[in-house]
mmCIF file of N, CA, C and O in Angstrom:
data_model
loop_
_atom_site.group_PDB
_atom_site.id
_atom_site.type_symbol
_atom_site.label_atom_id
_atom_site.label_comp_id
_atom_site.label_asym_id
_atom_site.label_seq_id
_atom_site.Cartn_x
_atom_site.Cartn_y
_atom_site.Cartn_z
ATOM 1 N N MET A 1 16.438 -12.589 -11.087
ATOM 2 C CA MET A 1 15.908 -11.252 -10.997
ATOM 3 C C MET A 1 14.927 -10.941 -12.118
ATOM 4 O O MET A 1 13.979 -10.240 -11.896
ATOM 5 N N GLY A 2 15.148 -11.382 -13.304
ATOM 6 C CA GLY A 2 14.198 -11.145 -14.378
ATOM 7 C C GLY A 2 14.247 -9.725 -14.914
ATOM 8 O O GLY A 2 15.187 -8.984 -14.669
ATOM 9 N N GLU A 3 13.216 -9.351 -15.639
ATOM 10 C CA GLU A 3 13.190 -8.051 -16.312
ATOM 11 C C GLU A 3 12.942 -6.875 -15.380
ATOM 12 O O GLU A 3 13.185 -5.738 -15.753
ATOM 13 N N THR A 4 12.434 -7.111 -14.193
ATOM 14 C CA THR A 4 12.183 -6.007 -13.275
ATOM 15 C C THR A 4 13.453 -5.553 -12.575
ATOM 16 O O THR A 4 13.479 -4.490 -11.993
ATOM 17 N N HIS A 5 14.479 -6.383 -12.600
ATOM 18 C CA HIS A 5 15.740 -6.105 -11.930
ATOM 19 C C HIS A 5 15.571 -5.981 -10.424
ATOM 20 O O HIS A 5 16.311 -5.285 -9.766
ATOM 21 N N LEU A 6 14.558 -6.631 -9.902
ATOM 22 C CA LEU A 6 14.314 -6.681 -8.468
ATOM 23 C C LEU A 6 14.286 -8.133 -8.032
ATOM 24 O O LEU A 6 13.758 -8.984 -8.747
ATOM 25 N N PRO A 7 14.812 -8.422 -6.853
ATOM 26 C CA PRO A 7 14.626 -9.765 -6.304
ATOM 27 C C PRO A 7 13.133 -10.052 -6.130
ATOM 28 O O PRO A 7 12.320 -9.128 -5.966
ATOM 29 N N CYS A 8 12.770 -11.294 -6.144
ATOM 30 C CA CYS A 8 11.361 -11.718 -6.088
ATOM 31 C C CYS A 8 10.610 -11.078 -4.920
ATOM 32 O O CYS A 8 9.509 -10.561 -5.096
ATOM 33 N N GLY A 9 11.183 -11.102 -3.733
ATOM 34 C CA GLY A 9 10.511 -10.540 -2.558
ATOM 35 C C GLY A 9 10.231 -9.053 -2.704
ATOM 36 O O GLY A 9 9.163 -8.572 -2.329
ATOM 37 N N GLN A 10 11.187 -8.321 -3.251
ATOM 38 C CA GLN A 10 10.986 -6.887 -3.454
ATOM 39 C C GLN A 10 9.937 -6.620 -4.528
ATOM 40 O O GLN A 10 9.138 -5.692 -4.410
ATOM 41 N N PHE A 11 9.931 -7.442 -5.563
ATOM 42 C CA PHE A 11 8.929 -7.300 -6.618
ATOM 43 C C PHE A 11 7.525 -7.510 -6.057
ATOM 44 O O PHE A 11 6.610 -6.722 -6.320
ATOM 45 N N ILE A 12 7.369 -8.549 -5.247
ATOM 46 C CA ILE A 12 6.063 -8.853 -4.654
ATOM 47 C C ILE A 12 5.632 -7.732 -3.712
ATOM 48 O O ILE A 12 4.485 -7.283 -3.753
ATOM 49 N N ASN A 13 6.547 -7.251 -2.871
ATOM 50 C CA ASN A 13 6.206 -6.170 -1.954
ATOM 51 C C ASN A 13 5.792 -4.913 -2.715
ATOM 52 O O ASN A 13 4.809 -4.257 -2.360
ATOM 53 N N ARG A 14 6.515 -4.594 -3.779
ATOM 54 C CA ARG A 14 6.180 -3.415 -4.581
ATOM 55 C C ARG A 14 4.789 -3.564 -5.204
ATOM 56 O O ARG A 14 3.981 -2.634 -5.169
ATOM 57 N N ALA A 15 4.492 -4.748 -5.720
ATOM 58 C CA ALA A 15 3.177 -4.996 -6.317
ATOM 59 C C ALA A 15 2.074 -4.853 -5.264
ATOM 60 O O ALA A 15 1.019 -4.264 -5.534
ATOM 61 N N ARG A 16 2.310 -5.373 -4.068
ATOM 62 C CA ARG A 16 1.325 -5.270 -2.993
ATOM 63 C C ARG A 16 1.076 -3.813 -2.619
ATOM 64 O O ARG A 16 -0.070 -3.383 -2.429
ATOM 65 N N MET A 17 2.147 -3.043 -2.508
ATOM 66 C CA MET A 17 2.005 -1.637 -2.126
ATOM 67 C C MET A 17 1.319 -0.830 -3.216
ATOM 68 O O MET A 17 0.470 0.022 -2.913
ATOM 69 N N LEU A 18 1.651 -1.077 -4.456
ATOM 70 C CA LEU A 18 0.989 -0.352 -5.545
ATOM 71 C C LEU A 18 -0.498 -0.673 -5.585
ATOM 72 O O LEU A 18 -1.325 0.215 -5.802
ATOM 73 N N ARG A 19 -0.850 -1.931 -5.347
ATOM 74 C CA ARG A 19 -2.266 -2.304 -5.293
ATOM 75 C C ARG A 19 -2.958 -1.629 -4.112
ATOM 76 O O ARG A 19 -4.078 -1.127 -4.227
ATOM 77 N N ALA A 20 -2.289 -1.604 -2.966
ATOM 78 C CA ALA A 20 -2.860 -0.938 -1.788
ATOM 79 C C ALA A 20 -3.079 0.544 -2.058
ATOM 80 O O ALA A 20 -4.130 1.094 -1.700
ATOM 81 N N MET A 21 -2.115 1.178 -2.714
ATOM 82 C CA MET A 21 -2.254 2.597 -3.036
ATOM 83 C C MET A 21 -3.472 2.823 -3.930
ATOM 84 O O MET A 21 -4.238 3.764 -3.726
ATOM 85 N N GLU A 22 -3.649 1.949 -4.890
ATOM 86 C CA GLU A 22 -4.813 2.047 -5.780
ATOM 87 C C GLU A 22 -6.114 1.876 -5.003
ATOM 88 O O GLU A 22 -7.051 2.664 -5.165
ATOM 89 N N LEU A 23 -6.174 0.873 -4.151
ATOM 90 C CA LEU A 23 -7.386 0.617 -3.379
ATOM 91 C C LEU A 23 -7.709 1.768 -2.429
ATOM 92 O O LEU A 23 -8.881 2.105 -2.224
ATOM 93 N N LEU A 24 -6.691 2.364 -1.850
ATOM 94 C CA LEU A 24 -6.912 3.460 -0.911
ATOM 95 C C LEU A 24 -7.615 4.640 -1.558
ATOM 96 O O LEU A 24 -8.399 5.332 -0.903
ATOM 97 N N VAL A 25 -7.350 4.886 -2.830
ATOM 98 C CA VAL A 25 -7.961 6.056 -3.467
ATOM 99 C C VAL A 25 -9.174 5.724 -4.330
ATOM 100 O O VAL A 25 -9.934 6.622 -4.683
ATOM 101 N N THR A 26 -9.377 4.448 -4.657
ATOM 102 C CA THR A 26 -10.501 4.118 -5.530
ATOM 103 C C THR A 26 -11.635 3.387 -4.823
ATOM 104 O O THR A 26 -12.727 3.305 -5.377
ATOM 105 N N GLN A 27 -11.387 2.880 -3.631
ATOM 106 C CA GLN A 27 -12.407 2.118 -2.916
ATOM 107 C C GLN A 27 -12.691 2.758 -1.565
ATOM 108 O O GLN A 27 -11.794 3.287 -0.924
ATOM 109 N N ASN A 28 -13.914 2.659 -1.142
ATOM 110 C CA ASN A 28 -14.306 3.193 0.154
ATOM 111 C C ASN A 28 -14.394 2.043 1.157
ATOM 112 O O ASN A 28 -15.460 1.747 1.686
ATOM 113 N N ILE A 29 -13.248 1.391 1.391
ATOM 114 C CA ILE A 29 -13.194 0.287 2.347
ATOM 115 C C ILE A 29 -12.131 0.592 3.398
ATOM 116 O O ILE A 29 -11.226 1.402 3.167
ATOM 117 N N ALA A 30 -12.269 -0.032 4.539
ATOM 118 C CA ALA A 30 -11.380 0.235 5.669
ATOM 119 C C ALA A 30 -9.940 -0.172 5.357
ATOM 120 O O ALA A 30 -9.684 -1.115 4.608
ATOM 121 N N VAL A 31 -9.014 0.549 5.972
ATOM 122 C CA VAL A 31 -7.594 0.258 5.798
ATOM 123 C C VAL A 31 -7.293 -1.186 6.178
ATOM 124 O O VAL A 31 -6.527 -1.870 5.490
ATOM 125 N N ILE A 32 -7.900 -1.686 7.231
ATOM 126 C CA ILE A 32 -7.642 -3.068 7.643
ATOM 127 C C ILE A 32 -8.060 -4.053 6.553
ATOM 128 O O ILE A 32 -7.382 -5.041 6.305
ATOM 129 N N ASP A 33 -9.155 -3.764 5.874
ATOM 130 C CA ASP A 33 -9.599 -4.643 4.793
ATOM 131 C C ASP A 33 -8.640 -4.589 3.608
ATOM 132 O O ASP A 33 -8.405 -5.604 2.941
ATOM 133 N N ILE A 34 -8.074 -3.430 3.348
ATOM 134 C CA ILE A 34 -7.073 -3.310 2.289
ATOM 135 C C ILE A 34 -5.818 -4.082 2.683
ATOM 136 O O ILE A 34 -5.224 -4.781 1.856
ATOM 137 N N ALA A 35 -5.420 -3.967 3.937
ATOM 138 C CA ALA A 35 -4.244 -4.701 4.418
ATOM 139 C C ALA A 35 -4.410 -6.190 4.167
ATOM 140 O O ALA A 35 -3.507 -6.849 3.627
ATOM 141 N N TYR A 36 -5.552 -6.745 4.529
ATOM 142 C CA TYR A 36 -5.809 -8.170 4.302
ATOM 143 C C TYR A 36 -5.900 -8.494 2.818
ATOM 144 O O TYR A 36 -5.401 -9.521 2.362
ATOM 145 N N ALA A 37 -6.496 -7.602 2.038
ATOM 146 C CA ALA A 37 -6.665 -7.834 0.602
ATOM 147 C C ALA A 37 -5.332 -7.940 -0.134
ATOM 148 O O ALA A 37 -5.228 -8.660 -1.120
ATOM 149 N N VAL A 38 -4.330 -7.204 0.340
ATOM 150 C CA VAL A 38 -3.028 -7.252 -0.333
ATOM 151 C C VAL A 38 -2.046 -8.207 0.349
ATOM 152 O O VAL A 38 -0.872 -8.235 0.005
ATOM 153 N N GLY A 39 -2.547 -8.979 1.304
ATOM 154 C CA GLY A 39 -1.749 -10.079 1.837
ATOM 155 C C GLY A 39 -1.071 -9.883 3.166
ATOM 156 O O GLY A 39 -0.238 -10.700 3.554
ATOM 157 N N PHE A 40 -1.424 -8.838 3.900
ATOM 158 C CA PHE A 40 -0.833 -8.652 5.227
ATOM 159 C C PHE A 40 -1.683 -9.354 6.268
ATOM 160 O O PHE A 40 -2.897 -9.445 6.130
ATOM 161 N N GLU A 41 -1.045 -9.831 7.314
ATOM 162 C CA GLU A 41 -1.753 -10.553 8.375
ATOM 163 C C GLU A 41 -2.195 -9.635 9.502
ATOM 164 O O GLU A 41 -2.986 -10.043 10.346
ATOM 165 N N SER A 42 -1.691 -8.399 9.512
ATOM 166 C CA SER A 42 -2.119 -7.444 10.532
ATOM 167 C C SER A 42 -2.058 -6.037 9.962
ATOM 168 O O SER A 42 -1.270 -5.748 9.056
ATOM 169 N N VAL A 43 -2.880 -5.174 10.525
ATOM 170 C CA VAL A 43 -2.890 -3.787 10.071
ATOM 171 C C VAL A 43 -1.604 -3.089 10.485
ATOM 172 O O VAL A 43 -1.109 -2.213 9.768
ATOM 173 N N SER A 44 -1.015 -3.479 11.613
ATOM 174 C CA SER A 44 0.238 -2.838 12.038
ATOM 175 C C SER A 44 1.379 -3.175 11.079
ATOM 176 O O SER A 44 2.189 -2.298 10.759
ATOM 177 N N ALA A 45 1.441 -4.405 10.614
ATOM 178 C CA ALA A 45 2.476 -4.777 9.633
ATOM 179 C C ALA A 45 2.253 -4.020 8.322
ATOM 180 O O ALA A 45 3.209 -3.553 7.687
ATOM 181 N N PHE A 46 0.996 -3.883 7.920
ATOM 182 C CA PHE A 46 0.679 -3.133 6.709
ATOM 183 C C PHE A 46 1.079 -1.671 6.865
ATOM 184 O O PHE A 46 1.724 -1.094 5.982
ATOM 185 N N ASN A 47 0.700 -1.059 7.983
ATOM 186 C CA ASN A 47 1.039 0.343 8.219
ATOM 187 C C ASN A 47 2.549 0.551 8.175
ATOM 188 O O ASN A 47 3.030 1.509 7.577
ATOM 189 N N HIS A 48 3.293 -0.347 8.806
ATOM 190 C CA HIS A 48 4.749 -0.243 8.830
ATOM 191 C C HIS A 48 5.321 -0.358 7.414
ATOM 192 O O HIS A 48 6.141 0.464 6.993
ATOM 193 N N GLY A 49 4.884 -1.356 6.677
ATOM 194 C CA GLY A 49 5.368 -1.550 5.315
ATOM 195 C C GLY A 49 4.975 -0.412 4.393
ATOM 196 O O GLY A 49 5.772 0.037 3.563
ATOM 197 N N PHE A 50 3.752 0.064 4.533
ATOM 198 C CA PHE A 50 3.270 1.159 3.693
ATOM 199 C C PHE A 50 4.070 2.420 3.969
ATOM 200 O O PHE A 50 4.464 3.130 3.047
ATOM 201 N N ARG A 51 4.330 2.673 5.231
ATOM 202 C CA ARG A 51 5.089 3.872 5.600
ATOM 203 C C ARG A 51 6.519 3.794 5.062
ATOM 204 O O ARG A 51 7.072 4.793 4.597
ATOM 205 N N ARG A 52 7.123 2.619 5.113
ATOM 206 C CA ARG A 52 8.473 2.448 4.558
ATOM 207 C C ARG A 52 8.472 2.682 3.047
ATOM 208 O O ARG A 52 9.413 3.225 2.497
ATOM 209 N N PHE A 53 7.400 2.285 2.389
ATOM 210 C CA PHE A 53 7.311 2.388 0.931
ATOM 211 C C PHE A 53 6.988 3.802 0.464
ATOM 212 O O PHE A 53 7.521 4.265 -0.537
ATOM 213 N N THR A 54 6.112 4.497 1.189
ATOM 214 C CA THR A 54 5.610 5.807 0.725
ATOM 215 C C THR A 54 6.023 6.988 1.597
ATOM 216 O O THR A 54 5.749 8.124 1.222
ATOM 217 N N GLN A 55 6.586 6.724 2.749
ATOM 218 C CA GLN A 55 6.943 7.772 3.714
ATOM 219 C C GLN A 55 5.725 8.431 4.357
ATOM 220 O O GLN A 55 5.820 9.542 4.874
ATOM 221 N N GLU A 56 4.564 7.764 4.293
ATOM 222 C CA GLU A 56 3.375 8.271 4.978
ATOM 223 C C GLU A 56 2.451 7.108 5.311
ATOM 224 O O GLU A 56 2.573 6.024 4.764
ATOM 225 N N THR A 57 1.524 7.354 6.211
ATOM 226 C CA THR A 57 0.593 6.305 6.605
ATOM 227 C C THR A 57 -0.454 6.090 5.514
ATOM 228 O O THR A 57 -0.709 6.991 4.708
ATOM 229 N N PRO A 58 -1.096 4.924 5.499
ATOM 230 C CA PRO A 58 -2.173 4.706 4.536
ATOM 231 C C PRO A 58 -3.288 5.745 4.659
ATOM 232 O O PRO A 58 -3.817 6.218 3.651
ATOM 233 N N THR A 59 -3.641 6.120 5.874
ATOM 234 C CA THR A 59 -4.709 7.100 6.081
ATOM 235 C C THR A 59 -4.322 8.461 5.508
ATOM 236 O O THR A 59 -5.136 9.109 4.836
ATOM 237 N N ASN A 60 -3.102 8.895 5.754
ATOM 238 C CA ASN A 60 -2.656 10.173 5.196
ATOM 239 C C ASN A 60 -2.600 10.119 3.676
ATOM 240 O O ASN A 60 -2.977 11.088 3.004
ATOM 241 N N TYR A 61 -2.146 9.004 3.145
ATOM 242 C CA TYR A 61 -2.097 8.841 1.689
ATOM 243 C C TYR A 61 -3.497 8.970 1.104
ATOM 244 O O TYR A 61 -3.716 9.693 0.136
ATOM 245 N N ARG A 62 -4.448 8.296 1.718
ATOM 246 C CA ARG A 62 -5.833 8.346 1.248
ATOM 247 C C ARG A 62 -6.371 9.767 1.291
ATOM 248 O O ARG A 62 -6.998 10.238 0.358
ATOM 249 N N ARG A 63 -6.135 10.473 2.380
ATOM 250 C CA ARG A 63 -6.613 11.855 2.519
ATOM 251 C C ARG A 63 -6.043 12.757 1.430
ATOM 252 O O ARG A 63 -6.716 13.652 0.935
ATOM 253 N N ARG A 64 -4.782 12.535 1.107
ATOM 254 C CA ARG A 64 -4.105 13.394 0.139
ATOM 255 C C ARG A 64 -4.527 13.130 -1.284
ATOM 256 O O ARG A 64 -4.592 14.048 -2.094
ATOM 257 N N TYR A 65 -4.828 11.879 -1.625
ATOM 258 C CA TYR A 65 -5.060 11.526 -3.020
ATOM 259 C C TYR A 65 -6.485 11.149 -3.403
ATOM 260 O O TYR A 65 -6.802 11.104 -4.566
ATOM 261 N N LYS A 66 -7.328 10.857 -2.432
ATOM 262 C CA LYS A 66 -8.678 10.437 -2.773
ATOM 263 C C LYS A 66 -9.497 11.630 -3.282
ATOM 264 O O LYS A 66 -9.586 12.645 -2.609
ATOM 265 N N PRO A 67 -10.092 11.483 -4.445
ATOM 266 C CA PRO A 67 -10.948 12.561 -4.955
ATOM 267 C C PRO A 67 -12.123 12.801 -4.027
ATOM 268 O O PRO A 67 -12.671 11.886 -3.440
ATOM 269 N N ARG A 68 -12.544 14.013 -3.931
ATOM 270 C CA ARG A 68 -13.674 14.365 -3.053
ATOM 271 C C ARG A 68 -14.968 14.316 -3.797
ATOM 272 O O ARG A 68 -15.202 14.532 -4.833
#
């Protein structure tokens, strides 16, 4: 488990989601491109994982947090 106190798979998933969250608000690129950039093979898998992690879709997250 190491210092994060998370199993390896959970640590990796958390890192991927945090990176996706950052990209959603700092980059003007499509959600599908972010999904691929953080290691997902499909946008549907990314959407499902993101929703489980944040309780909202990537698009809604972007709308709420992206500076105008």
